[in-house]
mmCIF file of C-alpha atoms in Angstrom:
data_model
loop_
_atom_site.group_PDB
_atom_site.id
_atom_site.type_symbol
_atom_site.label_atom_id
_atom_site.label_comp_id
_atom_site.label_asym_id
_atom_site.label_seq_id
_atom_site.Cartn_x
_atom_site.Cartn_y
_atom_site.Cartn_z
ATOM 1 C CA MET A 10 17.115 42.730 31.361
ATOM 2 C CA ILE A 11 17.824 39.003 31.089
ATOM 3 C CA ARG A 12 21.108 38.175 29.407
ATOM 4 C CA GLU A 13 21.219 35.401 26.790
ATOM 5 C CA PRO A 14 23.167 32.625 28.524
ATOM 6 C CA GLY A 15 25.356 32.056 25.492
ATOM 7 C CA ASN A 16 26.618 35.630 25.449
ATOM 8 C CA LEU A 17 28.383 35.479 28.820
ATOM 9 C CA PRO A 18 32.200 35.311 29.024
ATOM 10 C CA ALA A 19 33.602 31.814 28.980
ATOM 11 C CA SER A 20 35.429 32.508 32.240
ATOM 12 C CA GLU A 21 32.150 32.979 34.054
ATOM 13 C CA VAL A 22 30.124 29.988 32.971
ATOM 14 C CA ARG A 23 28.373 27.046 34.563
ATOM 15 C CA ALA A 24 27.149 24.198 32.304
ATOM 16 C CA PHE A 25 23.604 22.845 32.438
ATOM 17 C CA GLY A 26 21.650 20.333 30.408
ATOM 18 C CA ARG A 27 22.725 17.426 28.224
ATOM 19 C CA LYS A 28 25.625 17.092 25.859
ATOM 20 C CA GLY A 29 25.141 19.378 22.883
ATOM 21 C CA CYS A 30 22.873 21.690 24.872
ATOM 22 C CA THR A 31 25.177 23.747 27.144
ATOM 23 C CA VAL A 32 23.815 26.648 29.187
ATOM 24 C CA ARG A 33 26.087 29.458 30.410
ATOM 25 C CA ILE A 34 25.192 31.502 33.510
ATOM 26 C CA SER A 35 27.471 34.143 35.111
ATOM 27 C CA LYS A 36 28.047 33.932 38.846
ATOM 28 C CA ASN A 37 28.639 37.666 39.234
ATOM 29 C CA THR A 38 26.260 39.193 36.778
ATOM 30 C CA PRO A 39 22.697 39.528 38.082
ATOM 31 C CA VAL A 40 20.071 37.868 36.044
ATOM 32 C CA PHE A 41 18.046 41.069 35.993
ATOM 33 C CA GLU A 42 19.525 44.581 35.683
ATOM 34 C CA LYS A 43 18.045 47.268 37.842
ATOM 35 C CA GLU A 44 16.479 49.115 34.923
ATOM 36 C CA GLY A 45 15.297 46.332 32.643
ATOM 37 C CA ARG A 46 12.131 44.970 34.128
ATOM 38 C CA VAL A 47 10.915 42.594 31.297
ATOM 39 C CA ASN A 48 10.308 39.047 32.341
ATOM 40 C CA PHE A 49 10.928 36.935 29.203
ATOM 41 C CA LEU A 50 8.476 34.264 30.293
ATOM 42 C CA GLU A 51 5.509 36.476 31.075
ATOM 43 C CA GLY A 52 6.344 39.711 29.266
ATOM 44 C CA VAL A 53 5.255 41.593 32.343
ATOM 45 C CA LYS A 54 7.345 44.433 33.778
ATOM 46 C CA MET A 55 8.421 43.729 37.318
ATOM 47 C CA LYS A 56 11.218 44.488 39.683
ATOM 48 C CA MET A 57 13.069 41.613 41.341
ATOM 49 C CA LYS A 58 14.376 42.345 44.819
ATOM 50 C CA ASN A 59 13.969 39.013 46.540
ATOM 51 C CA LYS A 60 17.022 36.782 46.169
ATOM 52 C CA SER A 61 14.906 33.634 46.306
ATOM 53 C CA LYS A 62 12.971 34.861 43.284
ATOM 54 C CA ILE A 63 16.238 35.267 41.375
ATOM 55 C CA ILE A 64 17.178 31.654 42.163
ATOM 56 C CA LEU A 65 13.722 30.523 41.059
ATOM 57 C CA THR A 66 14.099 32.402 37.775
ATOM 58 C CA ILE A 67 17.455 30.727 37.081
ATOM 59 C CA PHE A 68 15.839 27.353 37.747
ATOM 60 C CA ILE A 69 13.007 28.102 35.303
ATOM 61 C CA ILE A 70 15.483 29.120 32.568
ATOM 62 C CA SER A 71 17.470 25.922 33.060
ATOM 63 C CA LEU A 72 14.339 23.801 33.020
ATOM 64 C CA PHE A 73 13.193 25.474 29.813
ATOM 65 C CA ILE A 74 16.482 24.715 28.010
ATOM 66 C CA LEU A 75 16.647 21.144 29.284
ATOM 67 C CA THR A 76 13.135 20.527 27.962
ATOM 68 C CA ALA A 77 14.119 21.918 24.563
ATOM 69 C CA CYS A 78 17.131 19.602 24.425
ATOM 70 C CA SER A 79 15.014 16.625 25.407
ATOM 71 C CA ASN A 80 12.527 17.326 22.622
ATOM 72 C CA LYS A 81 15.341 17.747 20.121
ATOM 73 C CA THR A 82 17.013 14.429 20.908
ATOM 74 C CA ALA A 83 13.930 12.248 21.404
ATOM 75 C CA ALA A 84 13.938 9.205 19.098
ATOM 76 C CA PRO A 85 10.842 8.351 17.063
ATOM 77 C CA SER A 86 8.792 5.422 18.281
ATOM 78 C CA THR A 87 9.162 2.156 16.378
ATOM 79 C CA ASP A 88 6.442 0.323 18.267
ATOM 80 C CA SER A 89 4.207 -0.200 15.224
ATOM 81 C CA LYS A 90 3.167 -3.167 13.070
ATOM 82 C CA GLU A 91 5.013 -1.693 10.081
ATOM 83 C CA ALA A 92 8.242 -1.332 12.037
ATOM 84 C CA LYS A 93 8.039 -4.871 13.433
ATOM 85 C CA ASN A 94 7.281 -6.120 9.929
ATOM 86 C CA PHE A 95 5.697 -9.484 10.692
ATOM 87 C CA GLU A 96 2.301 -11.145 10.385
ATOM 88 C CA GLU A 97 0.088 -11.290 13.445
ATOM 89 C CA PHE A 98 -1.482 -14.631 14.241
ATOM 90 C CA PRO A 99 -4.158 -15.923 14.303
ATOM 91 C CA LEU A 100 -4.423 -14.973 10.641
ATOM 92 C CA THR A 101 -7.127 -15.580 8.025
ATOM 93 C CA ILE A 102 -6.114 -15.681 4.370
ATOM 94 C CA GLU A 103 -7.804 -16.518 1.078
ATOM 95 C CA ASP A 104 -6.165 -19.272 -0.972
ATOM 96 C CA GLN A 105 -6.242 -19.673 -4.764
ATOM 97 C CA MET A 106 -9.484 -21.632 -4.642
ATOM 98 C CA GLY A 107 -11.227 -18.709 -2.947
ATOM 99 C CA ARG A 108 -11.326 -20.523 0.407
ATOM 100 C CA LYS A 109 -10.904 -18.694 3.729
ATOM 101 C CA VAL A 110 -8.261 -20.392 5.844
ATOM 102 C CA THR A 111 -7.521 -19.441 9.459
ATOM 103 C CA ILE A 112 -4.036 -20.141 10.797
ATOM 104 C CA GLU A 113 -3.934 -19.995 14.587
ATOM 105 C CA LYS A 114 -0.178 -19.600 15.051
ATOM 106 C CA GLN A 115 2.942 -19.044 12.965
ATOM 107 C CA PRO A 116 3.696 -22.491 11.482
ATOM 108 C CA GLU A 117 6.715 -24.351 12.804
ATOM 109 C CA ARG A 118 5.925 -27.696 11.121
ATOM 110 C CA ILE A 119 4.997 -27.622 7.417
ATOM 111 C CA VAL A 120 3.943 -30.349 4.956
ATOM 112 C CA SER A 121 3.957 -29.841 1.176
ATOM 113 C CA LEU A 122 1.829 -31.916 -1.203
ATOM 114 C CA ALA A 123 3.470 -30.713 -4.438
ATOM 115 C CA PRO A 124 6.994 -30.152 -5.821
ATOM 116 C CA SER A 125 6.095 -26.561 -6.745
ATOM 117 C CA ASN A 126 4.963 -25.783 -3.189
ATOM 118 C CA THR A 127 8.132 -27.326 -1.792
ATOM 119 C CA GLU A 128 10.337 -25.169 -4.019
ATOM 120 C CA ILE A 129 8.547 -22.005 -2.950
ATOM 121 C CA LEU A 130 8.902 -22.926 0.728
ATOM 122 C CA PHE A 131 12.653 -23.245 0.242
ATOM 123 C CA ASN A 132 12.660 -19.908 -1.619
ATOM 124 C CA LEU A 133 11.060 -18.437 1.503
ATOM 125 C CA GLU A 134 13.929 -19.897 3.564
ATOM 126 C CA LEU A 135 11.635 -22.290 5.423
ATOM 127 C CA GLY A 136 13.557 -25.486 4.745
ATOM 128 C CA ASP A 137 14.166 -26.118 8.437
ATOM 129 C CA LYS A 138 10.411 -26.069 9.096
ATOM 130 C CA ILE A 139 9.440 -28.539 6.353
ATOM 131 C CA VAL A 140 8.655 -31.925 7.938
ATOM 132 C CA GLY A 141 7.067 -33.721 4.971
ATOM 133 C CA VAL A 142 7.136 -33.676 1.151
ATOM 134 C CA THR A 143 6.035 -35.923 -1.731
ATOM 135 C CA ASP A 144 8.142 -38.551 -3.452
ATOM 136 C CA PHE A 145 8.491 -36.157 -6.401
ATOM 137 C CA CYS A 146 9.812 -33.146 -4.480
ATOM 138 C CA ASP A 147 13.362 -33.076 -5.842
ATOM 139 C CA TYR A 148 14.426 -29.423 -5.764
ATOM 140 C CA PRO A 149 16.455 -28.052 -4.154
ATOM 141 C CA GLU A 150 18.674 -31.009 -3.281
ATOM 142 C CA GLU A 151 17.773 -30.690 0.406
ATOM 143 C CA ALA A 152 14.138 -31.503 -0.447
ATOM 144 C CA LYS A 153 15.181 -35.087 -1.177
ATOM 145 C CA THR A 154 16.213 -35.556 2.449
ATOM 146 C CA LYS A 155 12.814 -34.644 3.891
ATOM 147 C CA GLU A 156 10.310 -37.201 5.231
ATOM 148 C CA LYS A 157 8.139 -38.577 2.405
ATOM 149 C CA ILE A 158 4.340 -38.555 2.601
ATOM 150 C CA GLY A 159 3.652 -40.526 -0.590
ATOM 151 C CA GLY A 160 2.869 -39.631 -4.188
ATOM 152 C CA PHE A 161 1.663 -36.352 -5.603
ATOM 153 C CA SER A 162 -1.886 -37.387 -6.553
ATOM 154 C CA GLU A 163 -2.518 -39.695 -3.569
ATOM 155 C CA PRO A 164 -0.610 -38.587 -0.466
ATOM 156 C CA ASN A 165 -0.699 -40.766 2.632
ATOM 157 C CA ILE A 166 -3.068 -39.021 5.058
ATOM 158 C CA GLU A 167 -2.024 -41.158 8.046
ATOM 159 C CA LYS A 168 1.605 -40.263 7.429
ATOM 160 C CA ILE A 169 0.787 -36.557 7.183
ATOM 161 C CA ILE A 170 -1.138 -36.638 10.467
ATOM 162 C CA SER A 171 1.723 -38.455 12.207
ATOM 163 C CA LEU A 172 4.043 -35.554 11.319
ATOM 164 C CA GLN A 173 1.798 -33.184 13.328
ATOM 165 C CA PRO A 174 1.922 -30.299 10.844
ATOM 166 C CA ASP A 175 0.786 -26.787 11.758
ATOM 167 C CA ILE A 176 -0.124 -26.218 8.104
ATOM 168 C CA VAL A 177 -0.304 -28.147 4.817
ATOM 169 C CA PHE A 178 0.164 -26.631 1.346
ATOM 170 C CA ALA A 179 -1.856 -28.473 -1.310
ATOM 171 C CA THR A 180 -3.006 -28.061 -4.933
ATOM 172 C CA ASN A 181 -6.366 -28.200 -6.699
ATOM 173 C CA MET A 182 -5.834 -31.956 -7.113
ATOM 174 C CA HIS A 183 -6.026 -32.541 -3.363
ATOM 175 C CA GLN A 184 -9.653 -31.869 -2.540
ATOM 176 C CA LYS A 185 -10.192 -35.130 -0.610
ATOM 177 C CA PRO A 186 -6.979 -34.910 1.477
ATOM 178 C CA VAL A 187 -7.680 -31.257 2.253
ATOM 179 C CA GLU A 188 -11.193 -32.046 3.487
ATOM 180 C CA GLU A 189 -9.893 -34.865 5.703
ATOM 181 C CA LEU A 190 -7.137 -32.706 7.169
ATOM 182 C CA GLU A 191 -9.455 -29.821 7.954
ATOM 183 C CA LYS A 192 -11.849 -32.142 9.788
ATOM 184 C CA LEU A 193 -8.925 -32.828 12.106
ATOM 185 C CA GLY A 194 -8.250 -29.129 12.598
ATOM 186 C CA ILE A 195 -5.148 -29.014 10.353
ATOM 187 C CA PRO A 196 -5.297 -25.903 8.128
ATOM 188 C CA ALA A 197 -4.629 -26.517 4.422
ATOM 189 C CA VAL A 198 -3.869 -23.786 1.894
ATOM 190 C CA VAL A 199 -4.616 -24.688 -1.736
ATOM 191 C CA LEU A 200 -2.497 -23.231 -4.549
ATOM 192 C CA ASP A 201 -3.697 -23.288 -8.169
ATOM 193 C CA PRO A 202 -1.391 -21.124 -10.336
ATOM 194 C CA LYS A 203 -2.265 -21.046 -14.033
ATOM 195 C CA ASP A 204 0.006 -18.263 -15.278
ATOM 196 C CA PHE A 205 2.888 -16.047 -14.197
ATOM 197 C CA ASP A 206 0.674 -13.712 -12.192
ATOM 198 C CA ASP A 207 -0.808 -16.686 -10.318
ATOM 199 C CA MET A 208 2.671 -18.026 -9.603
ATOM 200 C CA LEU A 209 3.707 -14.685 -8.112
ATOM 201 C CA ALA A 210 0.473 -14.592 -6.101
ATOM 202 C CA SER A 211 1.142 -18.081 -4.738
ATOM 203 C CA VAL A 212 4.516 -16.906 -3.410
ATOM 204 C CA GLU A 213 2.782 -14.019 -1.635
ATOM 205 C CA ILE A 214 0.045 -16.268 -0.191
ATOM 206 C CA MET A 215 2.561 -18.775 1.154
ATOM 207 C CA GLY A 216 4.637 -15.918 2.527
ATOM 208 C CA ARG A 217 1.686 -14.526 4.482
ATOM 209 C CA ALA A 218 0.605 -17.949 5.736
ATOM 210 C CA THR A 219 4.058 -18.625 7.178
ATOM 211 C CA GLY A 220 4.895 -15.163 8.506
ATOM 212 C CA GLN A 221 7.355 -14.503 5.684
ATOM 213 C CA SER A 222 5.605 -11.640 3.881
ATOM 214 C CA GLU A 223 8.722 -9.477 3.696
ATOM 215 C CA LYS A 224 10.772 -12.251 2.088
ATOM 216 C CA ALA A 225 7.917 -13.073 -0.310
ATOM 217 C CA ALA A 226 7.630 -9.438 -1.397
ATOM 218 C CA LYS A 227 11.360 -9.290 -2.143
ATOM 219 C CA ILE A 228 11.179 -12.479 -4.237
ATOM 220 C CA VAL A 229 8.178 -11.198 -6.203
ATOM 221 C CA ASN A 230 9.741 -7.794 -6.842
ATOM 222 C CA ASP A 231 12.980 -9.373 -8.082
ATOM 223 C CA LEU A 232 11.085 -11.741 -10.396
ATOM 224 C CA LYS A 233 8.966 -8.914 -11.810
ATOM 225 C CA ALA A 234 12.072 -6.863 -12.545
ATOM 226 C CA ARG A 235 13.659 -9.753 -14.463
ATOM 227 C CA MET A 236 10.459 -10.376 -16.420
ATOM 228 C CA GLU A 237 10.105 -6.714 -17.306
ATOM 229 C CA ASP A 238 13.675 -6.633 -18.565
ATOM 230 C CA ILE A 239 12.866 -9.384 -21.082
ATOM 231 C CA GLU A 240 9.473 -8.065 -22.119
ATOM 232 C CA ASN A 241 10.889 -4.581 -22.661
ATOM 233 C CA LYS A 242 13.214 -6.082 -25.281
ATOM 234 C CA THR A 243 10.595 -8.226 -27.037
ATOM 235 C CA ALA A 244 7.435 -6.121 -26.769
ATOM 236 C CA LYS A 245 8.065 -4.079 -29.918
ATOM 237 C CA LEU A 246 9.085 -6.987 -32.163
ATOM 238 C CA THR A 247 7.002 -7.128 -35.337
ATOM 239 C CA GLU A 248 5.406 -10.458 -36.270
ATOM 240 C CA ASP A 249 7.945 -11.121 -39.017
ATOM 241 C CA ARG A 250 10.686 -10.945 -36.354
ATOM 242 C CA ARG A 251 8.927 -13.462 -34.107
ATOM 243 C CA PRO A 252 10.017 -17.008 -35.046
ATOM 244 C CA LYS A 253 7.572 -19.900 -34.939
ATOM 245 C CA VAL A 254 8.376 -22.248 -32.067
ATOM 246 C CA TYR A 255 7.438 -25.902 -31.554
ATOM 247 C CA TYR A 256 7.822 -27.164 -27.990
ATOM 248 C CA GLU A 257 7.812 -30.940 -27.619
ATOM 249 C CA ILE A 258 6.722 -32.497 -24.331
ATOM 250 C CA TRP A 259 6.831 -36.093 -25.600
ATOM 251 C CA PRO A 260 7.895 -37.674 -28.917
ATOM 252 C CA SER A 261 5.404 -40.539 -29.210
ATOM 253 C CA PRO A 262 2.639 -39.647 -29.509
ATOM 254 C CA ILE A 263 3.908 -36.184 -30.424
ATOM 255 C CA THR A 264 2.633 -33.976 -27.602
ATOM 256 C CA THR A 265 3.070 -30.240 -27.294
ATOM 257 C CA ALA A 266 1.915 -27.337 -25.085
ATOM 258 C CA GLY A 267 -0.936 -25.124 -26.183
ATOM 259 C CA PRO A 268 -2.990 -22.290 -24.693
ATOM 260 C CA GLY A 269 -3.374 -22.055 -20.939
ATOM 261 C CA THR A 270 0.122 -23.397 -20.228
ATOM 262 C CA PHE A 271 3.247 -21.805 -18.813
ATOM 263 C CA VAL A 272 5.130 -22.871 -21.947
ATOM 264 C CA ASN A 273 2.763 -20.930 -24.201
ATOM 265 C CA ASP A 274 3.101 -17.868 -21.974
ATOM 266 C CA ILE A 275 6.899 -18.161 -21.920
ATOM 267 C CA ILE A 276 7.197 -18.457 -25.711
ATOM 268 C CA GLN A 277 5.095 -15.327 -26.172
ATOM 269 C CA LYS A 278 6.978 -13.309 -23.552
ATOM 270 C CA ALA A 279 10.288 -14.450 -25.057
ATOM 271 C CA GLY A 280 9.322 -13.029 -28.447
ATOM 272 C CA GLY A 281 8.192 -16.163 -30.278
ATOM 273 C CA ILE A 282 4.998 -17.593 -31.751
ATOM 274 C CA ASN A 283 3.825 -20.946 -30.373
ATOM 275 C CA ILE A 284 2.648 -23.107 -33.295
ATOM 276 C CA ALA A 285 0.194 -24.742 -30.863
ATOM 277 C CA GLY A 286 -1.086 -21.430 -29.518
ATOM 278 C CA ASP A 287 -4.351 -21.898 -31.438
ATOM 279 C CA ALA A 288 -4.954 -25.498 -30.304
ATOM 280 C CA LYS A 289 -8.287 -26.535 -28.787
ATOM 281 C CA LYS A 290 -6.723 -27.889 -25.611
ATOM 282 C CA SER A 291 -3.727 -27.249 -23.420
ATOM 283 C CA TYR A 292 -1.730 -30.345 -24.364
ATOM 284 C CA PRO A 293 -2.660 -31.402 -27.922
ATOM 285 C CA GLU A 294 -1.227 -34.348 -29.838
ATOM 286 C CA TYR A 295 0.130 -33.579 -33.320
ATOM 287 C CA SER A 296 0.967 -35.709 -36.323
ATOM 288 C CA VAL A 297 4.178 -35.410 -38.328
ATOM 289 C CA GLU A 298 2.122 -33.910 -41.157
ATOM 290 C CA MET A 299 0.849 -31.142 -38.843
ATOM 291 C CA ILE A 300 4.386 -30.314 -37.713
ATOM 292 C CA VAL A 301 5.594 -30.114 -41.289
ATOM 293 C CA ALA A 302 2.608 -27.966 -42.295
ATOM 294 C CA LYS A 303 3.177 -25.507 -39.436
ATOM 295 C CA ASN A 304 6.901 -25.477 -40.272
ATOM 296 C CA PRO A 305 8.436 -24.166 -37.014
ATOM 297 C CA ASP A 306 11.641 -22.115 -37.139
ATOM 298 C CA ILE A 307 12.800 -23.406 -33.747
ATOM 299 C CA ILE A 308 12.229 -26.704 -31.933
ATOM 300 C CA ILE A 309 12.627 -26.842 -28.163
ATOM 301 C CA PHE A 310 12.106 -30.067 -26.236
ATOM 302 C CA SER A 311 12.183 -31.230 -22.606
ATOM 303 C CA HIS A 312 10.727 -34.718 -22.532
ATOM 304 C CA HIS A 313 9.178 -35.697 -19.219
ATOM 305 C CA GLY A 314 11.321 -38.334 -17.561
ATOM 306 C CA SER A 315 13.717 -39.920 -20.021
ATOM 307 C CA SER A 316 12.837 -40.598 -23.652
ATOM 308 C CA ASN A 317 16.475 -41.202 -24.615
ATOM 309 C CA GLN A 318 16.033 -38.604 -27.346
ATOM 310 C CA SER A 319 18.827 -36.148 -28.130
ATOM 311 C CA VAL A 320 19.179 -33.118 -30.380
ATOM 312 C CA GLU A 321 20.794 -35.366 -33.002
ATOM 313 C CA ASP A 322 17.869 -37.812 -32.841
ATOM 314 C CA ILE A 323 15.387 -35.041 -33.574
ATOM 315 C CA LEU A 324 17.523 -33.596 -36.375
ATOM 316 C CA SER A 325 17.537 -36.999 -38.079
ATOM 317 C CA ARG A 326 13.801 -37.762 -37.838
ATOM 318 C CA GLN A 327 12.317 -39.182 -41.027
ATOM 319 C CA GLY A 328 9.814 -36.893 -42.747
ATOM 320 C CA TRP A 329 11.005 -33.770 -40.912
ATOM 321 C CA GLU A 330 13.686 -32.823 -43.457
ATOM 322 C CA ASN A 331 11.822 -29.814 -44.850
ATOM 323 C CA VAL A 332 11.036 -28.222 -41.496
ATOM 324 C CA ASN A 333 12.957 -24.947 -41.140
ATOM 325 C CA ALA A 334 14.190 -25.783 -37.632
ATOM 326 C CA ILE A 335 15.685 -29.056 -38.929
ATOM 327 C CA LYS A 336 17.244 -27.509 -42.030
ATOM 328 C CA ASN A 337 18.835 -24.712 -39.980
ATOM 329 C CA LYS A 338 19.730 -27.006 -37.066
ATOM 330 C CA LYS A 339 17.815 -24.949 -34.544
ATOM 331 C CA VAL A 340 16.866 -27.675 -32.070
ATOM 332 C CA PHE A 341 17.402 -27.079 -28.355
ATOM 333 C CA TYR A 342 16.880 -28.889 -25.054
ATOM 334 C CA ILE A 343 15.534 -27.139 -21.927
ATOM 335 C CA ASP A 344 14.910 -28.480 -18.416
ATOM 336 C CA GLU A 345 11.177 -29.160 -18.136
ATOM 337 C CA ASN A 346 11.091 -27.910 -14.534
ATOM 338 C CA LEU A 347 12.107 -24.446 -15.727
ATOM 339 C CA VAL A 348 9.072 -24.107 -17.987
ATOM 340 C CA GLN A 349 6.389 -26.372 -16.534
ATOM 341 C CA ARG A 350 6.674 -26.181 -12.735
ATOM 342 C CA ALA A 351 4.885 -23.211 -11.122
ATOM 343 C CA THR A 352 7.784 -21.791 -9.133
ATOM 344 C CA PRO A 353 10.121 -18.770 -9.330
ATOM 345 C CA ARG A 354 12.319 -20.892 -11.630
ATOM 346 C CA LEU A 355 9.804 -20.154 -14.386
ATOM 347 C CA VAL A 356 11.639 -16.864 -14.789
ATOM 348 C CA ASP A 357 14.884 -18.824 -15.257
ATOM 349 C CA GLY A 358 13.076 -20.717 -18.016
ATOM 350 C CA LEU A 359 11.851 -17.481 -19.556
ATOM 351 C CA GLU A 360 15.395 -16.083 -19.619
ATOM 352 C CA GLU A 361 16.796 -19.276 -21.135
ATOM 353 C CA MET A 362 14.105 -19.515 -23.791
ATOM 354 C CA ALA A 363 14.501 -15.832 -24.679
ATOM 355 C CA LYS A 364 18.204 -16.462 -25.374
ATOM 356 C CA ILE A 365 17.270 -19.413 -27.619
ATOM 357 C CA ILE A 366 14.593 -17.538 -29.558
ATOM 358 C CA HIS A 367 16.361 -14.165 -29.769
ATOM 359 C CA PRO A 368 20.108 -14.628 -29.239
ATOM 360 C CA GLU A 369 20.669 -11.250 -30.898
ATOM 361 C CA LEU A 370 18.738 -9.521 -28.098
ATOM 362 C CA PHE A 371 20.055 -11.567 -25.181
ATOM 363 C CA LYS A 372 23.763 -12.070 -25.666
#
C-alpha cells in the first residue's frame, strides 16, 4: 500500500513543495507494494504494473501536497473599502442644516468662514489644504498666516472665488454667501453646533467631507472618553454638593450665559448649578441686585476681547460684598475660546471648569 511520505528514512528522501511543506519519497521503495492494492485517491483496489502509471501516481501525490501548502499560506485579500479606509468621491453628505451636499472630488483647496471650522480643520490635519480663513481665525497659530477672506459675518465672496476652493465650510449665519457660492458650483457645508453632541457631529461631518473619516473618528472617540471621565465623577453629586456658579461674559451691562449655551452645558457637566440656567434667553443681562439675590458660590469670567478687568477688580466690586464667591475669594478667569467656541477645545474648557468647581474631585 502507499507509504506516508513522511515515514521514509531520511537517507532516502527527495524534497517537494514550498518551504515548510516538505515531501519525502524513497527512490528504492515502490510506491505500491505487491499485495496492497488500495489507491488512496479513489479507494478502488487495483494492481499497478505499468511503470508510467507509477510515475503518474507520484506526480498526483506531489500535486496534492503542493496544493495543500498553497491553501495554507495564502494571504487574505485586503482589496475592500474597509481595508483601504477612505471615502469614495463623488460623495453626498448631509450638513447640520439638513442640506444635501455633493462633493465631486476629495478637496485639495479649502476655505473656512468661521474660527470654529478652522480649528476643526487643523484638528483633522488639513492645515496644508486651507487656502482661506476669516480675520478672526486665530487658532492654532498657523491659522493667522492663512489668506484672509474678510470678516466672520460678511466674508468677501470675490476673494473666496479667487482662491478657487474645492469646498467651503460655513455656519448658519452664512446663508447668502452659501447660496452665491453654490450657484457657481462651489460646494458649501454648513455647520450649526448647539451642544456637545453637535460639536462632535460637526467633526465627523467635516471628516467625511474631506476624506478624513478615520482621523475624525479618533478625535471624537478621544473626546468622548475624556467627557465620560468627568461625568462619571460628577453624575452622582447631590444638589447640596453642587455649587452655584455665575459665569460673566461682560461686566457692563452684566451679561451671562443661560440655557442653550455651551457654558451652561459645561457648568452642569462639571458638577455645578448655573444661576442663569432658568433664564428666558441664552445671554441674559443681570443687575447687581439679581446677582446678590442668587448669591453664587463661584464666579468665573472670560470677558470677550479686553475689559481690563482682573480677579482683584471683581473681588472689590461695590455692592457685591455679601456674595459667597466674593467673601470666600472664589473668582476665576477662563479663556473664552475654551467654553464658547464650538471646537474640540470645549473639552479642555470642561476639564478646566471641573477643576475650578470641584477641586476635590479633580486634583
